[in-house]
Every structure is written in structure tokens, then in C-alpha cells.
Amino acid sequence: MIQRPRGTRDILPPESRLWAAVEATARDVFHAFGAEEIRTPVFEATELFVRSVGEATDIVHKEMYTFPDRKGRSLTLRPENTASVARAWIENGLSERSHPLRLYYIGPMFRYERMQRGRYRQFAQIGLEILGAASSLADVEILLVLHELFTRLGFDDLVIHLNNLGDPEDRPRYVAVVRERLEPHRAELCGDCQRRLDENPLRILDCKVPRCQELAAAVPGIDEVAGEPSRTHVAAVERQLEALGIAYRRNPRLVRGLDYYLRTVFEVVSPQLGTGTVLCGGGRYDRLISDLGGPAIPGTGFAIGEDRLIDVLPDRFRHDVLATPRLILVPLGETAEERAMVLARDWVRAGVPVEVEVSGRSLKAALKRADRERASAVAILGDDELAAGNVAVRDLTAGTQEHVAIGAVPEWWRRRG
Ligand code: AMP
């Protein structure tokens, strides 16, 4: 038996309905705030991620699906989408368009992760980017859209963790502070963090190893070392979040796993997932496009992990989606079968979701199956009904049965709610 690759999943019905509903909700919210969809390739030149996400990050260092194509070019399955959006912006001359540009994406990403709950090798992200606005207002909008989406999905227990990563000019000063504090404890750090101390000391701050966390807790927050412009910027974001009533928590250890962030960075955590399993991450990346060879165009955005989001989806939303009403049409006999698809077409056109029993089951077996499938109602079309021009409709929720004229079924369906 051939099995799916480790770390990948088959999303089966009815769970796939949740995915579709979450994505439809996200699209609605994004469109309402003026965003449009961008679709970029799932593989890109490896160089793109090395230069944007950063050589010394875990993603580039050990998690990329990189392969040579038949001509020997190095390609990589995208581990995230912001770098591709930036590349597409440069390549397609989007600078010509009016800014800011609000672009969203929904699709699969790939990282060679060690297996654990909520961590997959192919996973999906739902993301939004605002390009061409340097203001704190754009960061607030990103967080507002995120908050609206989560609210629409029924969440009320999510926490936004926020930090100021400073400007790139502040970084060497901060890196020096981290090294100075942690170098004396080098031997106590985990193997990864010993390497990070040389290559990318900021990442030590969000290491999950308890001893590393203890040591990191003694390092001052980046905000304390950052320059005035970034502090003013993030303070303005916080003020506006307060005005909107969006709860957040300042987390001075929050650094994120990608090199391109500066100033505002944030993560959304769910109490259900436990620490270390983040639902959504994002922040500002004003140098990304220029680092990739484009002009100095600022950007800000977020990416939600869709797999994890579905895992912790509030019961209410889950129930509403899974309880989607359906009518099963059971034709009995050859003549009825010949009419069934005509009725299905007409009812579907009139807004009734219809599923025709096409397997030739007996009425008894069909009713049993409808029950098991949790259908809302069954419409039975036998010889008597054909002669009378009606169907026997059985409401499986109410347990009632009545005859309804064929043309009146859509009306009956709407009335039953
Ligand atoms: P990042 O691009 O690392 O900022 O990740 C953004 C979000 O994508 C995270 O908060 C997770 O929810 C999700 N995510 C990242 N990696 C994985 C993975 N391997 N499996 C499932 N979700 C992931």
C-alpha cells in the first residue's frame, strides 16, 4: 500500500466543509476591508527564501524542501508566502498601481518539520499583506482585520502578543546585549542555541527549552534597546488597539522566526493549543522588498496557520457548518428515476440543496441511510406521487410527513428553515 508522505494529511468530508467555510469567511472579511487575492507559485527559486526569510533562521537552515529541477536549478517549495508576494510585487511592476495594496492569499506551505501535534510538513496559511504604507495605522488595520476574522469565526479567548523588534539599525546593539548576557552561560544553552549565539542570537529568546527560557528571561527586551522611531511607532499601534478595544499583551521576548520583521511583531495564541503552538504570526517588514532588489516599499502582514485554526475552531461555528441542511430525493421505480434529475435540477436552481438517491436502494434502506447521514429531510417520489404531481416529504428533524406539490418544494424548504 502506498501511503501519503509523513507530515501530510488528507482532508476528508465532512471536515473539508470546515476548511471551505473558514476560507469563505476569510475571503468575505478580506474583501470587506478592500483586499484582493494574489496567487503565487508553490515553488520558487531557493535564493528567494534564503535572502528574505534569512540564512540563519530555522526555516532556511533545516526546514526547506529544496530540490534541483531537471536543468539543475535549485527550487524550493514555499515555506511561507510573504517572500513570494514581495517577489511578485517587484516582478510584475505592481509599483505602478495605487498604494497601499492589500493582498491576501490562502494556500499550502511546506516545511520539513519534526512531527508533533499541530506541526505538519504540508500545512495551509491564510495571510494578508498591506504594501506601501509605513504608518502605524496600517499595522492597526492588519490587527483589526485579524480580530474581525477571529470574531466572525466565534473566537473570544485568543490573545495577541505584541512586541517592538526595533529597526535594523538597532539590531547590532541588541545582538551585542544578548551575546554579552548569554556568552557566560554558553555551556548551559541547548545545542541549537549555542549555534544561535554565533549566528542569530535573537532566536534564543523564543527557544522552547526551559533552561534557555530561564536564561533568556534575564536579557532586557528589545524595546529597551531600540531607538525612538520604532518605540513611538509601536506605542501608537498600542494606543489605537486600546481605542478599538482589541486586547493585546506586550511580550518583550517575542522575536518571530523570520529575519525580515522590524518594529511591530505579533503572534496570536490560543489557550487550547498550549504555549509554543502559535495560531498566527505577523509584523512589519519595511526592508523586505528593497532587500530583494526592489524599491523601499514598506509592508506589514500576518499569516494564520489554517490547520491549527481548524483544530481549535469554536463549537458554534463548527456545529453551524457541519449541520448544513440537505434534502435527499428518493425515486422509487424506473419512471420516478427518470424524473428525479429534472426535479433535482429545478430545486437546486431554486436554492434547495438536493442529493438524489442514485443507488436504487429500497425505501427502507434509503431512509436508514438518510438518518445516518443526518439529512434534514427526504422527498419520496413513487408511482402515486408521480400520478398526483407531488412528493411525500418527510422532515427527519421534526419526524413529520406530508405531501407537497413538486413545484412547491422550494417554498416548503424555505418555510421549514
Ligand atoms: P510563520 O510563517 O512561521 O510566521 O507561521 C505562521 C503560522 O503558520 C504559525 O503561527 C502556525 O499557525 C502556522 N504554521 C507554521 N508552521 C507550521 C507547521 N509546520 N504546521 C502547521 N502550521 C504551521
XYZ file of C-alpha atoms and ligand atoms in Angstrom:
440
model
C 0.000 0.000 0.000
C 1.323 3.405 -0.946
C 0.959 5.853 1.910
C 0.928 9.622 1.972
C 4.272 11.252 2.824
C 4.979 11.865 6.515
C 3.604 15.114 7.804
C 0.917 15.460 5.137
C -2.807 14.977 5.592
C -5.895 14.027 3.647
C -8.693 16.417 4.500
C -11.857 14.349 4.211
C -15.526 15.269 4.310
C -17.195 16.434 6.446
C -14.061 18.142 7.869
C -13.305 19.595 4.440
C -16.527 21.568 4.850
C -14.946 23.372 7.799
C -11.949 24.278 5.652
C -14.151 25.642 2.895
C -16.265 27.605 5.391
C -13.219 29.106 7.136
C -11.754 30.131 3.791
C -15.057 31.636 2.628
C -15.285 33.618 5.876
C -11.714 34.855 5.475
C -12.388 35.951 1.896
C -15.520 37.825 2.996
C -13.673 39.680 5.728
C -10.675 40.478 3.499
C -12.875 41.749 0.672
C -14.839 43.875 3.128
C -11.582 45.632 4.071
C -10.561 46.197 0.438
C -8.092 43.329 -0.012
C -7.757 41.254 -3.164
C -6.355 37.804 -3.705
C -2.876 37.072 -5.011
C -1.857 33.560 -6.119
C 1.827 32.845 -6.466
C 3.575 29.577 -7.418
C 4.073 26.938 -4.735
C 7.737 26.660 -5.710
C 10.254 29.434 -6.160
C 13.965 29.882 -6.677
C 15.651 28.781 -3.430
C 17.553 32.068 -3.334
C 14.304 33.950 -2.681
C 13.806 32.370 0.745
C 17.473 32.375 1.672
C 17.603 36.119 1.063
C 14.277 37.054 2.651
C 13.470 34.631 5.464
C 17.171 34.617 6.349
C 20.061 32.183 6.100
C 20.407 31.688 9.847
C 16.717 31.004 10.553
C 15.435 27.521 11.384
C 13.200 27.606 8.325
C 16.068 28.082 5.893
C 18.623 26.227 7.933
C 16.786 22.956 8.356
C 13.189 23.026 7.158
C 13.162 23.781 3.448
C 12.036 21.351 0.773
C 14.766 22.134 -1.721
C 15.428 20.180 -4.911
C 17.223 20.647 -8.205
C 14.959 20.609 -11.265
C 15.919 18.771 -14.456
C 18.165 21.627 -15.522
C 19.920 21.716 -12.161
C 18.282 24.945 -10.909
C 17.684 24.963 -7.168
C 13.985 25.261 -6.372
C 12.177 25.263 -3.026
C 8.575 24.521 -2.071
C 7.488 27.764 -0.422
C 7.814 27.639 3.381
C 5.765 30.851 3.655
C 4.202 33.326 1.243
C 5.329 36.833 2.126
C 8.622 36.486 0.248
C 6.736 35.343 -2.861
C 4.331 38.284 -2.594
C 7.316 40.641 -2.406
C 8.932 38.933 -5.393
C 5.676 39.144 -7.357
C 5.331 42.833 -6.480
C 8.753 43.561 -7.951
C 8.461 41.234 -10.930
C 5.004 42.398 -12.057
C 5.685 46.099 -11.662
C 2.974 46.493 -9.033
C 4.651 49.766 -8.068
C 2.546 51.213 -10.908
C -0.647 50.505 -9.014
C -2.155 52.809 -6.456
C -0.959 52.124 -2.939
C -1.399 50.838 -0.348
C -2.063 47.447 -1.918
C -3.951 44.973 0.222
C -3.267 41.416 -0.897
C -4.399 38.166 0.662
C -3.557 34.533 -0.034
C -4.786 31.117 1.026
C -2.770 28.023 0.229
C -0.321 25.281 1.135
C 3.174 25.879 2.560
C 5.912 23.312 3.126
C 8.418 22.857 5.925
C 10.432 19.821 6.845
C 9.296 19.759 10.480
C 9.767 17.200 13.181
C 6.383 15.578 13.675
C 4.141 16.647 16.525
C 0.573 17.794 17.027
C -0.231 20.932 15.031
C 3.001 20.711 13.064
C 2.839 19.370 9.541
C 5.151 19.242 6.551
C 2.418 20.493 4.286
C 0.152 22.973 6.029
C -2.041 25.829 4.880
C -1.791 29.504 5.669
C -4.312 32.291 5.318
C -2.457 35.569 5.055
C -2.902 39.261 4.424
C -0.326 41.874 3.436
C -0.562 45.657 3.161
C 2.158 47.028 0.913
C 3.111 50.671 0.588
C 2.075 52.064 3.965
C 4.677 52.785 6.636
C 2.213 54.162 9.185
C 1.272 52.555 12.476
C -2.292 52.766 11.159
C -1.520 50.021 8.620
C -0.335 47.731 11.436
C -3.515 48.502 13.330
C -5.600 47.688 10.260
C -3.839 44.328 9.911
C -4.643 43.533 13.536
C -8.193 44.796 13.179
C -8.868 42.574 10.147
C -7.362 39.644 12.017
C -9.530 40.395 15.030
C -12.662 40.703 12.870
C -11.952 37.379 11.214
C -11.429 35.615 14.527
C -14.586 37.221 15.922
C -16.582 36.124 12.865
C -15.354 32.575 13.476
C -16.627 32.809 17.046
C -13.354 33.070 18.981
C -13.367 35.040 22.214
C -10.343 33.633 24.036
C -7.430 34.496 21.755
C -4.559 36.651 22.941
C -2.474 38.923 20.749
C 1.137 39.082 21.912
C 2.872 42.167 20.637
C 6.438 43.416 20.654
C 8.703 46.044 19.174
C 11.574 44.414 17.263
C 13.240 47.781 16.693
C 14.724 48.978 13.427
C 17.506 47.081 11.642
C 19.923 49.803 12.817
C 19.128 48.843 16.428
C 19.772 45.179 15.805
C 23.587 45.055 16.190
C 23.299 46.907 19.504
C 20.735 44.444 20.758
C 22.595 41.411 19.454
C 25.619 42.659 21.424
C 23.496 42.902 24.586
C 22.159 39.347 24.121
C 25.670 37.969 23.499
C 27.104 39.795 26.468
C 24.416 38.362 28.773
C 24.409 34.824 27.407
C 28.039 34.156 26.468
C 28.971 33.385 30.113
C 26.199 30.727 30.082
C 27.058 29.250 26.686
C 27.555 25.740 28.041
C 24.110 25.773 29.706
C 22.306 26.559 26.442
C 20.874 23.816 24.241
C 22.872 22.781 21.162
C 20.691 24.844 18.824
C 21.062 27.932 20.981
C 24.844 27.545 21.134
C 24.787 27.787 17.355
C 22.248 30.641 17.502
C 24.550 32.551 19.857
C 27.032 32.757 16.998
C 24.653 33.066 14.066
C 21.340 34.588 15.162
C 21.236 35.321 18.928
C 17.734 36.831 18.830
C 16.267 33.410 18.168
C 17.461 32.248 21.582
C 14.723 34.405 23.078
C 11.988 32.135 21.788
C 13.702 28.795 22.287
C 11.302 26.362 23.941
C 13.911 24.565 26.075
C 13.178 25.507 29.740
C 16.802 26.291 30.702
C 17.219 28.514 27.626
C 13.982 30.293 28.553
C 15.242 30.913 32.082
C 18.468 32.370 30.774
C 16.667 34.438 28.133
C 14.372 35.910 30.788
C 17.360 37.796 32.213
C 18.057 39.566 28.903
C 16.410 43.016 28.556
C 13.589 43.297 25.984
C 14.469 44.597 22.518
C 12.215 47.576 23.071
C 14.542 48.801 25.834
C 17.457 48.928 23.422
C 15.516 50.081 20.332
C 15.684 53.631 19.008
C 12.991 56.270 19.420
C 11.287 55.935 15.976
C 10.330 52.293 16.448
C 9.241 52.871 20.036
C 6.970 55.721 19.008
C 5.599 53.600 16.163
C 4.688 50.607 18.322
C 3.350 52.811 21.118
C 0.967 54.339 18.546
C -0.167 50.856 17.478
C -0.915 50.025 21.105
C -2.874 53.242 21.657
C -5.036 52.556 18.628
C -5.663 48.959 19.647
C -6.845 50.235 23.006
C -9.184 52.695 21.287
C -10.619 49.772 19.292
C -10.993 47.640 22.393
C -8.725 44.946 20.952
C -6.956 43.191 23.813
C -3.210 42.593 23.476
C -0.314 41.779 25.718
C 3.181 43.202 25.423
C 5.657 40.323 25.266
C 9.263 41.603 25.321
C 10.642 38.146 24.367
C 8.644 37.840 21.165
C 11.035 37.743 18.199
C 9.408 35.572 15.465
C 11.251 33.071 13.324
C 11.857 35.149 10.207
C 14.586 37.729 9.726
C 12.640 40.292 7.735
C 10.481 41.656 10.542
C 11.092 45.010 12.202
C 9.171 47.307 14.571
C 5.722 45.761 15.143
C 5.669 41.965 15.521
C 2.867 39.887 16.931
C 1.602 36.389 17.493
C -1.835 35.108 18.342
C -2.004 32.230 20.776
C -4.941 30.072 21.727
C -5.252 28.822 25.312
C -6.371 25.483 23.824
C -3.170 24.899 21.867
C -0.723 25.411 24.683
C 2.358 27.572 24.570
C 4.689 27.036 21.680
C 1.877 26.354 19.239
C 1.111 29.683 17.673
C -2.055 30.233 15.678
C -0.965 33.277 13.756
C 2.156 35.359 13.328
C 2.929 38.620 11.653
C 4.519 42.008 11.688
C 6.111 44.797 9.724
C 8.751 44.206 7.057
C 9.756 47.573 5.555
C 13.066 46.368 4.110
C 11.977 43.099 2.532
C 11.227 44.396 -0.956
C 14.379 46.516 -1.087
C 16.448 43.581 0.211
C 15.131 41.601 -2.752
C 16.283 44.275 -5.188
C 13.124 46.402 -5.359
C 12.456 49.943 -4.159
C 11.996 50.881 -0.488
C 8.364 49.859 -0.127
C 7.125 49.184 3.394
C 4.898 46.235 4.238
C 3.002 44.683 7.100
C 1.009 41.465 7.364
C 0.022 38.245 9.075
C -0.232 34.531 8.351
C -2.691 32.268 10.152
C -1.978 28.543 10.339
C -5.195 27.107 8.917
C -4.641 23.551 10.197
C -4.305 24.807 13.749
C -7.192 27.218 13.329
C -9.490 24.357 12.313
C -8.236 22.345 15.293
C -9.461 24.938 17.781
C -12.478 26.262 15.900
C -15.257 27.289 18.321
C -18.046 24.676 18.656
C -20.704 27.083 17.492
C -19.077 27.711 14.095
C -18.168 24.046 13.736
C -21.724 22.977 14.504
C -23.332 25.524 12.160
C -21.148 24.356 9.293
C -21.495 20.644 9.909
C -25.249 20.896 10.389
C -25.749 22.300 6.869
C -29.261 21.141 5.866
C -29.719 18.700 2.983
C -32.707 17.170 1.233
C -32.450 13.631 -0.106
C -34.680 12.765 -3.058
C -35.601 9.076 -3.234
C -37.123 7.974 -6.567
C -38.902 4.613 -6.456
C -39.172 2.801 -9.788
C -37.954 3.489 -13.274
C -40.322 6.324 -14.216
C -39.572 8.147 -10.975
C -35.842 7.737 -11.540
C -36.204 9.313 -14.954
C -37.914 12.347 -13.399
C -35.544 12.635 -10.436
C -32.745 14.596 -12.086
C -35.208 17.075 -13.583
C -36.603 17.742 -10.116
C -33.106 17.944 -8.630
C -32.087 20.493 -11.250
C -35.153 22.647 -10.720
C -34.962 22.534 -6.930
C -31.248 23.259 -6.873
C -31.841 26.224 -9.174
C -34.459 27.383 -6.680
C -31.911 27.213 -3.851
C -32.586 23.782 -2.289
C -29.514 21.560 -1.708
C -30.586 18.202 -3.151
C -28.924 14.832 -3.136
C -30.547 12.201 -5.352
C -30.535 8.613 -4.131
C -28.947 7.164 -7.280
C -28.084 3.722 -5.971
C -31.536 2.136 -6.466
C -31.892 1.357 -2.742
C -35.239 0.303 -1.314
C -37.186 2.993 0.520
C -36.363 1.408 3.844
C -32.630 1.323 3.124
C -32.723 4.875 1.756
C -34.412 6.197 4.895
C -31.890 4.417 7.067
C -29.052 5.972 5.165
C -30.634 9.449 5.293
C -30.847 9.073 9.055
C -27.238 8.001 9.336
C -26.142 10.859 7.084
C -28.097 13.299 9.262
C -30.040 14.655 6.300
C -32.710 17.185 7.238
C -35.458 15.802 5.036
C -36.306 13.148 2.469
C -38.552 13.629 -0.576
C -40.083 10.366 -1.785
C -41.213 10.069 -5.379
C -43.201 6.876 -6.070
C -45.898 5.975 -8.608
C -48.724 7.572 -6.578
C -46.792 10.789 -6.206
C -45.907 10.833 -9.899
C -49.584 10.481 -10.764
C -50.573 13.244 -8.331
C -47.683 15.582 -9.269
C -46.378 15.757 -5.734
C -43.754 14.226 -3.432
C -44.003 12.844 0.079
C -41.669 14.969 2.160
C -40.502 13.640 5.476
C -38.884 16.097 7.866
C -36.325 13.988 9.706
C -35.798 16.598 12.407
C -39.488 17.086 13.219
C -40.484 13.492 12.379
C -43.441 14.650 10.257
C -44.543 13.660 6.753
C -46.814 15.427 4.256
C -47.449 15.635 0.530
C -46.185 18.745 -1.246
C -46.730 19.671 -4.909
C -43.478 19.247 -6.872
C -43.320 22.949 -7.764
C -43.940 23.973 -4.149
C -40.989 22.071 -2.659
C -38.593 25.069 -2.671
C -41.215 27.104 -0.823
C -41.768 24.258 1.675
C -37.986 24.006 2.194
C -37.645 27.700 2.911
C -40.535 27.595 5.364
C -39.008 24.741 7.363
C -35.919 26.973 7.823
P 5.237 31.685 10.331
O 5.197 31.781 8.831
O 6.344 30.839 10.854
O 5.134 33.021 10.971
O 3.931 30.880 10.748
C 2.645 31.440 10.711
C 1.660 30.416 11.198
O 1.665 29.277 10.332
C 2.019 29.828 12.539
O 1.547 30.645 13.562
C 1.332 28.489 12.521
O -0.013 28.610 12.909
C 1.400 28.108 11.074
N 2.467 27.112 10.888
C 3.789 27.310 10.732
N 4.443 26.150 10.566
C 3.511 25.172 10.616
C 3.541 23.751 10.504
N 4.677 23.088 10.278
N 2.370 23.063 10.612
C 1.215 23.723 10.830
N 1.127 25.055 10.937
C 2.244 25.776 10.828
